[in-house]
mmJSON file of the N, C-alpha and C atoms, coordinates in Angstrom:
{"data_MODEL":{"atom_site":{
"group_PDB":["ATOM","ATOM","ATOM","ATOM","ATOM","ATOM","ATOM","ATOM","ATOM","ATOM","ATOM","ATOM","ATOM","ATOM","ATOM","ATOM","ATOM","ATOM","ATOM","ATOM","ATOM","ATOM","ATOM","ATOM","ATOM","ATOM","ATOM","ATOM","ATOM","ATOM","ATOM","ATOM","ATOM","ATOM","ATOM","ATOM","ATOM","ATOM","ATOM","ATOM","ATOM","ATOM","ATOM","ATOM","ATOM","ATOM","ATOM","ATOM","ATOM","ATOM","ATOM","ATOM","ATOM","ATOM","ATOM","ATOM","ATOM","ATOM","ATOM","ATOM","ATOM","ATOM","ATOM","ATOM","ATOM","ATOM","ATOM","ATOM","ATOM","ATOM","ATOM","ATOM","ATOM","ATOM","ATOM","ATOM","ATOM","ATOM","ATOM","ATOM","ATOM","ATOM","ATOM","ATOM","ATOM","ATOM","ATOM","ATOM","ATOM","ATOM","ATOM","ATOM","ATOM","ATOM","ATOM","ATOM","ATOM","ATOM","ATOM","ATOM","ATOM","ATOM","ATOM","ATOM","ATOM","ATOM","ATOM","ATOM","ATOM","ATOM","ATOM","ATOM","ATOM","ATOM","ATOM","ATOM","ATOM","ATOM","ATOM","ATOM","ATOM","ATOM","ATOM","ATOM","ATOM","ATOM","ATOM","ATOM","ATOM","ATOM","ATOM","ATOM","ATOM","ATOM","ATOM","ATOM","ATOM","ATOM","ATOM","ATOM","ATOM","ATOM","ATOM","ATOM","ATOM","ATOM","ATOM","ATOM","ATOM","ATOM","ATOM","ATOM","ATOM","ATOM","ATOM","ATOM","ATOM","ATOM","ATOM","ATOM","ATOM","ATOM","ATOM","ATOM","ATOM","ATOM","ATOM","ATOM","ATOM","ATOM","ATOM","ATOM","ATOM","ATOM","ATOM","ATOM","ATOM","ATOM","ATOM","ATOM","ATOM","ATOM","ATOM","ATOM","ATOM","ATOM","ATOM","ATOM","ATOM","ATOM","ATOM","ATOM","ATOM","ATOM","ATOM","ATOM","ATOM","ATOM","ATOM","ATOM","ATOM","ATOM","ATOM","ATOM","ATOM","ATOM","ATOM","ATOM","ATOM","ATOM","ATOM","ATOM","ATOM","ATOM","ATOM","ATOM","ATOM","ATOM","ATOM","ATOM","ATOM","ATOM","ATOM","ATOM","ATOM","ATOM","ATOM","ATOM","ATOM","ATOM","ATOM","ATOM","ATOM","ATOM"],
"id":[1,2,3,4,5,6,7,8,9,10,11,12,13,14,15,16,17,18,19,20,21,22,23,24,25,26,27,28,29,30,31,32,33,34,35,36,37,38,39,40,41,42,43,44,45,46,47,48,49,50,51,52,53,54,55,56,57,58,59,60,61,62,63,64,65,66,67,68,69,70,71,72,73,74,75,76,77,78,79,80,81,82,83,84,85,86,87,88,89,90,91,92,93,94,95,96,97,98,99,100,101,102,103,104,105,106,107,108,109,110,111,112,113,114,115,116,117,118,119,120,121,122,123,124,125,126,127,128,129,130,131,132,133,134,135,136,137,138,139,140,141,142,143,144,145,146,147,148,149,150,151,152,153,154,155,156,157,158,159,160,161,162,163,164,165,166,167,168,169,170,171,172,173,174,175,176,177,178,179,180,181,182,183,184,185,186,187,188,189,190,191,192,193,194,195,196,197,198,199,200,201,202,203,204,205,206,207,208,209,210,211,212,213,214,215,216,217,218,219,220,221,222,223,224,225,226,227,228,229,230,231,232,233,234],
"type_symbol":["N","C","C","N","C","C","N","C","C","N","C","C","N","C","C","N","C","C","N","C","C","N","C","C","N","C","C","N","C","C","N","C","C","N","C","C","N","C","C","N","C","C","N","C","C","N","C","C","N","C","C","N","C","C","N","C","C","N","C","C","N","C","C","N","C","C","N","C","C","N","C","C","N","C","C","N","C","C","N","C","C","N","C","C","N","C","C","N","C","C","N","C","C","N","C","C","N","C","C","N","C","C","N","C","C","N","C","C","N","C","C","N","C","C","N","C","C","N","C","C","N","C","C","N","C","C","N","C","C","N","C","C","N","C","C","N","C","C","N","C","C","N","C","C","N","C","C","N","C","C","N","C","C","N","C","C","N","C","C","N","C","C","N","C","C","N","C","C","N","C","C","N","C","C","N","C","C","N","C","C","N","C","C","N","C","C","N","C","C","N","C","C","N","C","C","N","C","C","N","C","C","N","C","C","N","C","C","N","C","C","N","C","C","N","C","C","N","C","C","N","C","C","N","C","C","N","C","C","N","C","C","N","C","C"],
"label_atom_id":["N","CA","C","N","CA","C","N","CA","C","N","CA","C","N","CA","C","N","CA","C","N","CA","C","N","CA","C","N","CA","C","N","CA","C","N","CA","C","N","CA","C","N","CA","C","N","CA","C","N","CA","C","N","CA","C","N","CA","C","N","CA","C","N","CA","C","N","CA","C","N","CA","C","N","CA","C","N","CA","C","N","CA","C","N","CA","C","N","CA","C","N","CA","C","N","CA","C","N","CA","C","N","CA","C","N","CA","C","N","CA","C","N","CA","C","N","CA","C","N","CA","C","N","CA","C","N","CA","C","N","CA","C","N","CA","C","N","CA","C","N","CA","C","N","CA","C","N","CA","C","N","CA","C","N","CA","C","N","CA","C","N","CA","C","N","CA","C","N","CA","C","N","CA","C","N","CA","C","N","CA","C","N","CA","C","N","CA","C","N","CA","C","N","CA","C","N","CA","C","N","CA","C","N","CA","C","N","CA","C","N","CA","C","N","CA","C","N","CA","C","N","CA","C","N","CA","C","N","CA","C","N","CA","C","N","CA","C","N","CA","C","N","CA","C","N","CA","C","N","CA","C","N","CA","C","N","CA","C","N","CA","C","N","CA","C","N","CA","C","N","CA","C"],
"label_alt_id":[null,null,null,null,null,null,null,null,null,null,null,null,null,null,null,null,null,null,null,null,null,null,null,null,null,null,null,null,null,null,null,null,null,null,null,null,null,null,null,null,null,null,null,null,null,null,null,null,null,null,null,null,null,null,null,null,null,null,null,null,null,null,null,null,null,null,null,null,null,null,null,null,null,null,null,null,null,null,null,null,null,null,null,null,null,null,null,null,null,null,null,null,null,null,null,null,null,null,null,null,null,null,null,null,null,null,null,null,null,null,null,null,null,null,null,null,null,null,null,null,null,null,null,null,null,null,null,null,null,null,null,null,null,null,null,null,null,null,null,null,null,null,null,null,null,null,null,null,null,null,null,null,null,null,null,null,null,null,null,null,null,null,null,null,null,null,null,null,null,null,null,null,null,null,null,null,null,null,null,null,null,null,null,null,null,null,null,null,null,null,null,null,null,null,null,null,null,null,null,null,null,null,null,null,null,null,null,null,null,null,null,null,null,null,null,null,null,null,null,null,null,null,null,null,null,null,null,null,null,null,null,null,null,null],
"label_comp_id":["MET","MET","MET","ALA","ALA","ALA","ARG","ARG","ARG","PRO","PRO","PRO","LEU","LEU","LEU","ARG","ARG","ARG","ILE","ILE","ILE","GLU","GLU","GLU","TYR","TYR","TYR","ALA","ALA","ALA","GLY","GLY","GLY","ALA","ALA","ALA","LEU","LEU","LEU","TYR","TYR","TYR","HIS","HIS","HIS","VAL","VAL","VAL","LEU","LEU","LEU","SER","SER","SER","ARG","ARG","ARG","GLY","GLY","GLY","ASP","ASP","ASP","ARG","ARG","ARG","GLY","GLY","GLY","GLU","GLU","GLU","ALA","ALA","ALA","ILE","ILE","ILE","PHE","PHE","PHE","LEU","LEU","LEU","ASP","ASP","ASP","ASP","ASP","ASP","ALA","ALA","ALA","ASP","ASP","ASP","ARG","ARG","ARG","ARG","ARG","ARG","ALA","ALA","ALA","PHE","PHE","PHE","LEU","LEU","LEU","CYS","CYS","CYS","ALA","ALA","ALA","LEU","LEU","LEU","GLU","GLU","GLU","GLN","GLN","GLN","VAL","VAL","VAL","CYS","CYS","CYS","GLY","GLY","GLY","LYS","LYS","LYS","THR","THR","THR","GLY","GLY","GLY","TRP","TRP","TRP","GLU","GLU","GLU","VAL","VAL","VAL","HIS","HIS","HIS","ALA","ALA","ALA","TYR","TYR","TYR","CYS","CYS","CYS","LEU","LEU","LEU","MET","MET","MET","GLY","GLY","GLY","ASN","ASN","ASN","HIS","HIS","HIS","PHE","PHE","PHE","HIS","HIS","HIS","LEU","LEU","LEU","VAL","VAL","VAL","VAL","VAL","VAL","GLU","GLU","GLU","THR","THR","THR","PRO","PRO","PRO","GLN","GLN","GLN","ALA","ALA","ALA","ASN","ASN","ASN","LEU","LEU","LEU","ALA","ALA","ALA","LEU","LEU","LEU","GLY","GLY","GLY","ALA","ALA","ALA","GLU","GLU","GLU","ARG","ARG","ARG"],
"label_asym_id":["A","A","A","A","A","A","A","A","A","A","A","A","A","A","A","A","A","A","A","A","A","A","A","A","A","A","A","A","A","A","A","A","A","A","A","A","A","A","A","A","A","A","A","A","A","A","A","A","A","A","A","A","A","A","A","A","A","A","A","A","A","A","A","A","A","A","A","A","A","A","A","A","A","A","A","A","A","A","A","A","A","A","A","A","A","A","A","A","A","A","A","A","A","A","A","A","A","A","A","A","A","A","A","A","A","A","A","A","A","A","A","A","A","A","A","A","A","A","A","A","A","A","A","A","A","A","A","A","A","A","A","A","A","A","A","A","A","A","A","A","A","A","A","A","A","A","A","A","A","A","A","A","A","A","A","A","A","A","A","A","A","A","A","A","A","A","A","A","A","A","A","A","A","A","A","A","A","A","A","A","A","A","A","A","A","A","A","A","A","A","A","A","A","A","A","A","A","A","A","A","A","A","A","A","A","A","A","A","A","A","A","A","A","A","A","A","A","A","A","A","A","A","A","A","A","A","A","A","A","A","A","A","A","A"],
"label_entity_id":["1","1","1","1","1","1","1","1","1","1","1","1","1","1","1","1","1","1","1","1","1","1","1","1","1","1","1","1","1","1","1","1","1","1","1","1","1","1","1","1","1","1","1","1","1","1","1","1","1","1","1","1","1","1","1","1","1","1","1","1","1","1","1","1","1","1","1","1","1","1","1","1","1","1","1","1","1","1","1","1","1","1","1","1","1","1","1","1","1","1","1","1","1","1","1","1","1","1","1","1","1","1","1","1","1","1","1","1","1","1","1","1","1","1","1","1","1","1","1","1","1","1","1","1","1","1","1","1","1","1","1","1","1","1","1","1","1","1","1","1","1","1","1","1","1","1","1","1","1","1","1","1","1","1","1","1","1","1","1","1","1","1","1","1","1","1","1","1","1","1","1","1","1","1","1","1","1","1","1","1","1","1","1","1","1","1","1","1","1","1","1","1","1","1","1","1","1","1","1","1","1","1","1","1","1","1","1","1","1","1","1","1","1","1","1","1","1","1","1","1","1","1","1","1","1","1","1","1","1","1","1","1","1","1"],
"label_seq_id":[1,1,1,2,2,2,3,3,3,4,4,4,5,5,5,6,6,6,7,7,7,8,8,8,9,9,9,10,10,10,11,11,11,12,12,12,13,13,13,14,14,14,15,15,15,16,16,16,17,17,17,18,18,18,19,19,19,20,20,20,21,21,21,22,22,22,23,23,23,24,24,24,25,25,25,26,26,26,27,27,27,28,28,28,29,29,29,30,30,30,31,31,31,32,32,32,33,33,33,34,34,34,35,35,35,36,36,36,37,37,37,38,38,38,39,39,39,40,40,40,41,41,41,42,42,42,43,43,43,44,44,44,45,45,45,46,46,46,47,47,47,48,48,48,49,49,49,50,50,50,51,51,51,52,52,52,53,53,53,54,54,54,55,55,55,56,56,56,57,57,57,58,58,58,59,59,59,60,60,60,61,61,61,62,62,62,63,63,63,64,64,64,65,65,65,66,66,66,67,67,67,68,68,68,69,69,69,70,70,70,71,71,71,72,72,72,73,73,73,74,74,74,75,75,75,76,76,76,77,77,77,78,78,78],
"pdbx_PDB_ins_code":[null,null,null,null,null,null,null,null,null,null,null,null,null,null,null,null,null,null,null,null,null,null,null,null,null,null,null,null,null,null,null,null,null,null,null,null,null,null,null,null,null,null,null,null,null,null,null,null,null,null,null,null,null,null,null,null,null,null,null,null,null,null,null,null,null,null,null,null,null,null,null,null,null,null,null,null,null,null,null,null,null,null,null,null,null,null,null,null,null,null,null,null,null,null,null,null,null,null,null,null,null,null,null,null,null,null,null,null,null,null,null,null,null,null,null,null,null,null,null,null,null,null,null,null,null,null,null,null,null,null,null,null,null,null,null,null,null,null,null,null,null,null,null,null,null,null,null,null,null,null,null,null,null,null,null,null,null,null,null,null,null,null,null,null,null,null,null,null,null,null,null,null,null,null,null,null,null,null,null,null,null,null,null,null,null,null,null,null,null,null,null,null,null,null,null,null,null,null,null,null,null,null,null,null,null,null,null,null,null,null,null,null,null,null,null,null,null,null,null,null,null,null,null,null,null,null,null,null,null,null,null,null,null,null],
"Cartn_x":[17.041,15.765,14.597,13.512,12.448,11.526,10.906,9.944,8.78,8.085,6.811,5.772,4.817,3.651,2.813,2.17,1.126,-0.139,-0.737,-2.095,-3.074,-3.877,-4.874,-6.221,-7.169,-8.594,-9.493,-10.556,-11.475,-12.188,-12.22,-12.896,-11.9,-10.644,-9.566,-9.166,-8.782,-8.011,-6.56,-5.694,-4.272,-3.685,-2.559,-1.676,-0.546,-0.519,0.602,1.508,2.883,3.763,4.959,5.643,6.889,7.813,9.121,10.149,11.159,11.725,12.82,14.081,14.87,16.131,16.989,17.561,18.464,17.963,16.649,16.027,16.083,16.331,16.036,14.73,14.665,13.138,12.597,11.224,10.554,9.592,9.285,8.526,9.485,9.695,10.693,9.831,8.624,7.752,6.205,5.399,3.873,3.564,4.286,3.919,4.188,5.255,5.341,4.302,3.793,2.799,1.426,1.235,0.031,0.156,1.305,1.367,1.128,1.72,1.516,-0.07,-0.726,-2.142,-3.021,-2.488,-3.184,-3.003,-1.789,-1.545,-2.22,-2.454,-3.148,-4.591,-5.14,-6.413,-6.655,-5.816,-6.018,-5.848,-5.06,-4.939,-6.307,-6.827,-8.108,-9.066,-9.213,-10.335,-10.216,-8.994,-8.868,-9.034,-8.671,-8.774,-9.911,-10.693,-11.758,-11.452,-10.089,-9.646,-10.412,-10.439,-10.955,-9.876,-9.386,-8.386,-9.195,-8.997,-9.515,-8.676,-7.371,-6.525,-5.088,-4.476,-3.019,-2.368,-1.002,-0.089,1.201,1.507,2.682,3.685,4.753,5.937,7.073,8.083,9.16,9.838,10.077,10.842,9.914,8.629,7.878,6.264,5.463,4.092,3.452,2.178,1.315,-0.084,-0.646,-2.047,-2.77,-4.07,-5.021,-6.014,-5.882,-6.699,-7.504,-8.734,-9.674,-9.788,-9.565,-9.611,-10.893,-11.893,-13.166,-12.874,-11.736,-11.102,-9.831,-9.339,-8.093,-7.064,-6.721,-5.828,-4.994,-4.538,-3.51,-2.201,-1.553,-0.376,-0.53,-1.658,-1.971,-1.941,-2.512,-2.514,-1.16,-0.463,0.804,1.848,1.596,2.581,2.39,1.213,0.971,1.606],
"Cartn_y":[9.445,9.472,9.397,10.126,10.136,9.012,8.511,7.424,7.964,7.147,7.615,7.632,8.587,8.717,7.481,7.157,6.092,6.45,5.626,5.715,5.447,6.38,5.909,6.128,5.336,5.327,5.223,5.863,5.717,4.19,3.586,2.206,1.283,1.556,0.505,-0.291,-1.564,-2.449,-2.565,-2.376,-2.284,-3.371,-3.93,-4.795,-3.852,-3.506,-2.631,-3.411,-3.308,-3.988,-3.094,-3.321,-2.666,-3.617,-3.383,-4.341,-3.529,-4.011,-3.439,-3.338,-2.345,-2.002,-3.271,-3.735,-4.844,-6.193,-6.331,-7.404,-7.325,-6.105,-5.924,-6.002,-6.496,-6.677,-5.407,-5.24,-3.977,-4.239,-5.564,-5.923,-6.772,-6.333,-7.034,-8.01,-7.637,-8.383,-8.039,-8.635,-8.447,-6.947,-6.464,-4.894,-4.103,-4.366,-3.721,-3.918,-5.144,-5.466,-4.728,-4.802,-4.051,-2.516,-1.905,-0.511,-0.291,-1.145,-0.993,-1.025,-1.964,-2.188,-0.931,-0.406,0.706,2.051,2.079,3.276,2.967,1.8,1.469,1.759,1.541,1.789,3.343,3.989,5.5,6.078,5.54,5.991,5.668,4.364,4.01,4.936,5.385,6.276,7.632,8.102,9.429,9.342,8.2,8.243,7.427,6.611,5.897,4.524,4.157,2.969,1.708,0.566,-0.587,-1.752,-2.266,-3.247,-4.576,-5.316,-6.611,-7.783,-7.627,-8.597,-7.948,-8.566,-8.064,-9.312,-9.166,-10.272,-9.413,-9.666,-8.97,-10.043,-9.823,-10.792,-10.076,-10.734,-10.114,-8.811,-8.982,-7.966,-7.183,-7.5,-6.939,-7.094,-6.38,-6.615,-6.52,-7.118,-7.024,-6.544,-5.751,-5.274,-5.337,-5.6,-5.539,-4.397,-3.34,-2.097,-1.649,-1.31,-0.618,0.865,1.748,3.2,3.662,4.221,4.829,6.044,6.739,7.92,7.579,8.349,8.187,8.71,8.172,8.663,7.682,6.92,5.829,6.618,7.464,8.017,8.93,9.554,10.305,9.5,8.369,7.332,6.868,6.513,5.847,6.878,8.253,9.076,9.1,8.723,8.838,7.663],
"Cartn_z":[-14.991,-15.814,-14.917,-15.004,-14.17,-14.459,-13.525,-13.648,-14.343,-15.24,-15.892,-14.796,-15.136,-14.269,-14.325,-13.113,-13.129,-13.738,-14.476,-14.91,-13.846,-13.263,-12.324,-12.813,-12.362,-12.782,-11.478,-11.479,-10.325,-10.459,-9.334,-9.255,-9.772,-9.793,-10.376,-9.159,-9.545,-8.564,-8.829,-7.892,-7.973,-7.19,-7.643,-6.735,-6.446,-5.112,-4.583,-3.898,-3.99,-3.284,-3.019,-1.823,-1.595,-0.936,-1.149,-0.579,0.178,1.153,1.931,1.087,1.299,0.432,0.695,-0.434,-0.418,0.356,0.273,0.861,2.351,2.96,4.381,4.989,6.109,6.77,6.942,6.633,7.05,8.244,8.384,9.706,10.562,11.72,12.6,13.512,13.793,14.707,14.478,15.26,15.071,15.368,16.243,16.705,15.47,14.444,13.313,12.353,12.327,11.312,11.787,13.082,13.513,13.34,13.422,13.272,11.787,10.802,9.452,9.101,9.577,9.37,10.003,11.067,11.753,10.624,10.178,9.136,8.018,7.453,6.322,6.519,7.606,7.918,7.937,8.464,8.297,6.989,6.122,4.741,3.989,4.323,3.666,4.151,5.24,5.777,5.094,4.836,4.261,2.746,2.049,0.671,0.149,1.017,0.519,-0.053,-0.054,-0.522,0.181,-0.659,0.041,-0.297,0.891,0.711,0.616,-0.571,-0.843,-0.319,-0.335,0.21,0.616,1.531,1.86,2.348,2.203,2.667,3.131,4.381,5.073,5.29,4.446,4.714,5.396,5.825,6.476,5.945,4.521,3.84,2.828,2.685,1.698,2.132,1.338,1.626,0.092,0.095,-1.012,-0.662,-1.455,-1.125,-2.473,-2.463,-3.587,-3.031,-3.736,-3.313,-4.334,-3.987,-5.012,-4.523,-5.588,-5.302,-5.924,-5.18,-5.823,-6.568,-6.176,-6.96,-7.488,-8.429,-9.023,-8.215,-6.978,-6.107,-5.382,-6.326,-5.676,-5.173,-6.0,-5.731,-4.377,-4.161,-3.051,-1.732,-1.887,-0.62,-0.398,-1.498,-1.338,-0.682,-0.896,-0.129,1.09,1.779,3.138,3.797],
"occupancy":[1.0,1.0,1.0,1.0,1.0,1.0,1.0,1.0,1.0,1.0,1.0,1.0,1.0,1.0,1.0,1.0,1.0,1.0,1.0,1.0,1.0,1.0,1.0,1.0,1.0,1.0,1.0,1.0,1.0,1.0,1.0,1.0,1.0,1.0,1.0,1.0,1.0,1.0,1.0,1.0,1.0,1.0,1.0,1.0,1.0,1.0,1.0,1.0,1.0,1.0,1.0,1.0,1.0,1.0,1.0,1.0,1.0,1.0,1.0,1.0,1.0,1.0,1.0,1.0,1.0,1.0,1.0,1.0,1.0,1.0,1.0,1.0,1.0,1.0,1.0,1.0,1.0,1.0,1.0,1.0,1.0,1.0,1.0,1.0,1.0,1.0,1.0,1.0,1.0,1.0,1.0,1.0,1.0,1.0,1.0,1.0,1.0,1.0,1.0,1.0,1.0,1.0,1.0,1.0,1.0,1.0,1.0,1.0,1.0,1.0,1.0,1.0,1.0,1.0,1.0,1.0,1.0,1.0,1.0,1.0,1.0,1.0,1.0,1.0,1.0,1.0,1.0,1.0,1.0,1.0,1.0,1.0,1.0,1.0,1.0,1.0,1.0,1.0,1.0,1.0,1.0,1.0,1.0,1.0,1.0,1.0,1.0,1.0,1.0,1.0,1.0,1.0,1.0,1.0,1.0,1.0,1.0,1.0,1.0,1.0,1.0,1.0,1.0,1.0,1.0,1.0,1.0,1.0,1.0,1.0,1.0,1.0,1.0,1.0,1.0,1.0,1.0,1.0,1.0,1.0,1.0,1.0,1.0,1.0,1.0,1.0,1.0,1.0,1.0,1.0,1.0,1.0,1.0,1.0,1.0,1.0,1.0,1.0,1.0,1.0,1.0,1.0,1.0,1.0,1.0,1.0,1.0,1.0,1.0,1.0,1.0,1.0,1.0,1.0,1.0,1.0,1.0,1.0,1.0,1.0,1.0,1.0,1.0,1.0,1.0,1.0,1.0,1.0,1.0,1.0,1.0,1.0,1.0,1.0],
"B_iso_or_equiv":[0.0,0.0,0.0,0.0,0.0,0.0,0.0,0.0,0.0,0.0,0.0,0.0,0.0,0.0,0.0,0.0,0.0,0.0,0.0,0.0,0.0,0.0,0.0,0.0,0.0,0.0,0.0,0.0,0.0,0.0,0.0,0.0,0.0,0.0,0.0,0.0,0.0,0.0,0.0,0.0,0.0,0.0,0.0,0.0,0.0,0.0,0.0,0.0,0.0,0.0,0.0,0.0,0.0,0.0,0.0,0.0,0.0,0.0,0.0,0.0,0.0,0.0,0.0,0.0,0.0,0.0,0.0,0.0,0.0,0.0,0.0,0.0,0.0,0.0,0.0,0.0,0.0,0.0,0.0,0.0,0.0,0.0,0.0,0.0,0.0,0.0,0.0,0.0,0.0,0.0,0.0,0.0,0.0,0.0,0.0,0.0,0.0,0.0,0.0,0.0,0.0,0.0,0.0,0.0,0.0,0.0,0.0,0.0,0.0,0.0,0.0,0.0,0.0,0.0,0.0,0.0,0.0,0.0,0.0,0.0,0.0,0.0,0.0,0.0,0.0,0.0,0.0,0.0,0.0,0.0,0.0,0.0,0.0,0.0,0.0,0.0,0.0,0.0,0.0,0.0,0.0,0.0,0.0,0.0,0.0,0.0,0.0,0.0,0.0,0.0,0.0,0.0,0.0,0.0,0.0,0.0,0.0,0.0,0.0,0.0,0.0,0.0,0.0,0.0,0.0,0.0,0.0,0.0,0.0,0.0,0.0,0.0,0.0,0.0,0.0,0.0,0.0,0.0,0.0,0.0,0.0,0.0,0.0,0.0,0.0,0.0,0.0,0.0,0.0,0.0,0.0,0.0,0.0,0.0,0.0,0.0,0.0,0.0,0.0,0.0,0.0,0.0,0.0,0.0,0.0,0.0,0.0,0.0,0.0,0.0,0.0,0.0,0.0,0.0,0.0,0.0,0.0,0.0,0.0,0.0,0.0,0.0,0.0,0.0,0.0,0.0,0.0,0.0,0.0,0.0,0.0,0.0,0.0,0.0],
"pdbx_formal_charge":[null,null,null,null,null,null,null,null,null,null,null,null,null,null,null,null,null,null,null,null,null,null,null,null,null,null,null,null,null,null,null,null,null,null,null,null,null,null,null,null,null,null,null,null,null,null,null,null,null,null,null,null,null,null,null,null,null,null,null,null,null,null,null,null,null,null,null,null,null,null,null,null,null,null,null,null,null,null,null,null,null,null,null,null,null,null,null,null,null,null,null,null,null,null,null,null,null,null,null,null,null,null,null,null,null,null,null,null,null,null,null,null,null,null,null,null,null,null,null,null,null,null,null,null,null,null,null,null,null,null,null,null,null,null,null,null,null,null,null,null,null,null,null,null,null,null,null,null,null,null,null,null,null,null,null,null,null,null,null,null,null,null,null,null,null,null,null,null,null,null,null,null,null,null,null,null,null,null,null,null,null,null,null,null,null,null,null,null,null,null,null,null,null,null,null,null,null,null,null,null,null,null,null,null,null,null,null,null,null,null,null,null,null,null,null,null,null,null,null,null,null,null,null,null,null,null,null,null,null,null,null,null,null,null],
"auth_seq_id":[1,1,1,2,2,2,3,3,3,4,4,4,5,5,5,6,6,6,7,7,7,8,8,8,9,9,9,10,10,10,11,11,11,12,12,12,13,13,13,14,14,14,15,15,15,16,16,16,17,17,17,18,18,18,19,19,19,20,20,20,21,21,21,22,22,22,23,23,23,24,24,24,25,25,25,26,26,26,27,27,27,28,28,28,29,29,29,30,30,30,31,31,31,32,32,32,33,33,33,34,34,34,35,35,35,36,36,36,37,37,37,38,38,38,39,39,39,40,40,40,41,41,41,42,42,42,43,43,43,44,44,44,45,45,45,46,46,46,47,47,47,48,48,48,49,49,49,50,50,50,51,51,51,52,52,52,53,53,53,54,54,54,55,55,55,56,56,56,57,57,57,58,58,58,59,59,59,60,60,60,61,61,61,62,62,62,63,63,63,64,64,64,65,65,65,66,66,66,67,67,67,68,68,68,69,69,69,70,70,70,71,71,71,72,72,72,73,73,73,74,74,74,75,75,75,76,76,76,77,77,77,78,78,78],
"auth_comp_id":["MET","MET","MET","ALA","ALA","ALA","ARG","ARG","ARG","PRO","PRO","PRO","LEU","LEU","LEU","ARG","ARG","ARG","ILE","ILE","ILE","GLU","GLU","GLU","TYR","TYR","TYR","ALA","ALA","ALA","GLY","GLY","GLY","ALA","ALA","ALA","LEU","LEU","LEU","TYR","TYR","TYR","HIS","HIS","HIS","VAL","VAL","VAL","LEU","LEU","LEU","SER","SER","SER","ARG","ARG","ARG","GLY","GLY","GLY","ASP","ASP","ASP","ARG","ARG","ARG","GLY","GLY","GLY","GLU","GLU","GLU","ALA","ALA","ALA","ILE","ILE","ILE","PHE","PHE","PHE","LEU","LEU","LEU","ASP","ASP","ASP","ASP","ASP","ASP","ALA","ALA","ALA","ASP","ASP","ASP","ARG","ARG","ARG","ARG","ARG","ARG","ALA","ALA","ALA","PHE","PHE","PHE","LEU","LEU","LEU","CYS","CYS","CYS","ALA","ALA","ALA","LEU","LEU","LEU","GLU","GLU","GLU","GLN","GLN","GLN","VAL","VAL","VAL","CYS","CYS","CYS","GLY","GLY","GLY","LYS","LYS","LYS","THR","THR","THR","GLY","GLY","GLY","TRP","TRP","TRP","GLU","GLU","GLU","VAL","VAL","VAL","HIS","HIS","HIS","ALA","ALA","ALA","TYR","TYR","TYR","CYS","CYS","CYS","LEU","LEU","LEU","MET","MET","MET","GLY","GLY","GLY","ASN","ASN","ASN","HIS","HIS","HIS","PHE","PHE","PHE","HIS","HIS","HIS","LEU","LEU","LEU","VAL","VAL","VAL","VAL","VAL","VAL","GLU","GLU","GLU","THR","THR","THR","PRO","PRO","PRO","GLN","GLN","GLN","ALA","ALA","ALA","ASN","ASN","ASN","LEU","LEU","LEU","ALA","ALA","ALA","LEU","LEU","LEU","GLY","GLY","GLY","ALA","ALA","ALA","GLU","GLU","GLU","ARG","ARG","ARG"],
"auth_asym_id":["A","A","A","A","A","A","A","A","A","A","A","A","A","A","A","A","A","A","A","A","A","A","A","A","A","A","A","A","A","A","A","A","A","A","A","A","A","A","A","A","A","A","A","A","A","A","A","A","A","A","A","A","A","A","A","A","A","A","A","A","A","A","A","A","A","A","A","A","A","A","A","A","A","A","A","A","A","A","A","A","A","A","A","A","A","A","A","A","A","A","A","A","A","A","A","A","A","A","A","A","A","A","A","A","A","A","A","A","A","A","A","A","A","A","A","A","A","A","A","A","A","A","A","A","A","A","A","A","A","A","A","A","A","A","A","A","A","A","A","A","A","A","A","A","A","A","A","A","A","A","A","A","A","A","A","A","A","A","A","A","A","A","A","A","A","A","A","A","A","A","A","A","A","A","A","A","A","A","A","A","A","A","A","A","A","A","A","A","A","A","A","A","A","A","A","A","A","A","A","A","A","A","A","A","A","A","A","A","A","A","A","A","A","A","A","A","A","A","A","A","A","A","A","A","A","A","A","A","A","A","A","A","A","A"],
"auth_atom_id":["N","CA","C","N","CA","C","N","CA","C","N","CA","C","N","CA","C","N","CA","C","N","CA","C","N","CA","C","N","CA","C","N","CA","C","N","CA","C","N","CA","C","N","CA","C","N","CA","C","N","CA","C","N","CA","C","N","CA","C","N","CA","C","N","CA","C","N","CA","C","N","CA","C","N","CA","C","N","CA","C","N","CA","C","N","CA","C","N","CA","C","N","CA","C","N","CA","C","N","CA","C","N","CA","C","N","CA","C","N","CA","C","N","CA","C","N","CA","C","N","CA","C","N","CA","C","N","CA","C","N","CA","C","N","CA","C","N","CA","C","N","CA","C","N","CA","C","N","CA","C","N","CA","C","N","CA","C","N","CA","C","N","CA","C","N","CA","C","N","CA","C","N","CA","C","N","CA","C","N","CA","C","N","CA","C","N","CA","C","N","CA","C","N","CA","C","N","CA","C","N","CA","C","N","CA","C","N","CA","C","N","CA","C","N","CA","C","N","CA","C","N","CA","C","N","CA","C","N","CA","C","N","CA","C","N","CA","C","N","CA","C","N","CA","C","N","CA","C","N","CA","C","N","CA","C","N","CA","C","N","CA","C","N","CA","C","N","CA","C","N","CA","C"],
"pdbx_PDB_model_num":[1,1,1,1,1,1,1,1,1,1,1,1,1,1,1,1,1,1,1,1,1,1,1,1,1,1,1,1,1,1,1,1,1,1,1,1,1,1,1,1,1,1,1,1,1,1,1,1,1,1,1,1,1,1,1,1,1,1,1,1,1,1,1,1,1,1,1,1,1,1,1,1,1,1,1,1,1,1,1,1,1,1,1,1,1,1,1,1,1,1,1,1,1,1,1,1,1,1,1,1,1,1,1,1,1,1,1,1,1,1,1,1,1,1,1,1,1,1,1,1,1,1,1,1,1,1,1,1,1,1,1,1,1,1,1,1,1,1,1,1,1,1,1,1,1,1,1,1,1,1,1,1,1,1,1,1,1,1,1,1,1,1,1,1,1,1,1,1,1,1,1,1,1,1,1,1,1,1,1,1,1,1,1,1,1,1,1,1,1,1,1,1,1,1,1,1,1,1,1,1,1,1,1,1,1,1,1,1,1,1,1,1,1,1,1,1,1,1,1,1,1,1,1,1,1,1,1,1,1,1,1,1,1,1]
}}}
């Protein structure tokens, strides 16, 4: 069964999180964390997102993101 579509709003704040499969690590070292933050910065530049907070853990991350346009799914694909 397909997952229901997200409801997106311009100017909304979202708590975004992602975990590694079966609890596996997604960040092995600080270089991985820097690469993730660099990619996030590029996505924010293209989408206009503003990151209010983030937390990078070994096997997951949390973001609090504000989207000036209703484009959360577009940025998440990148």
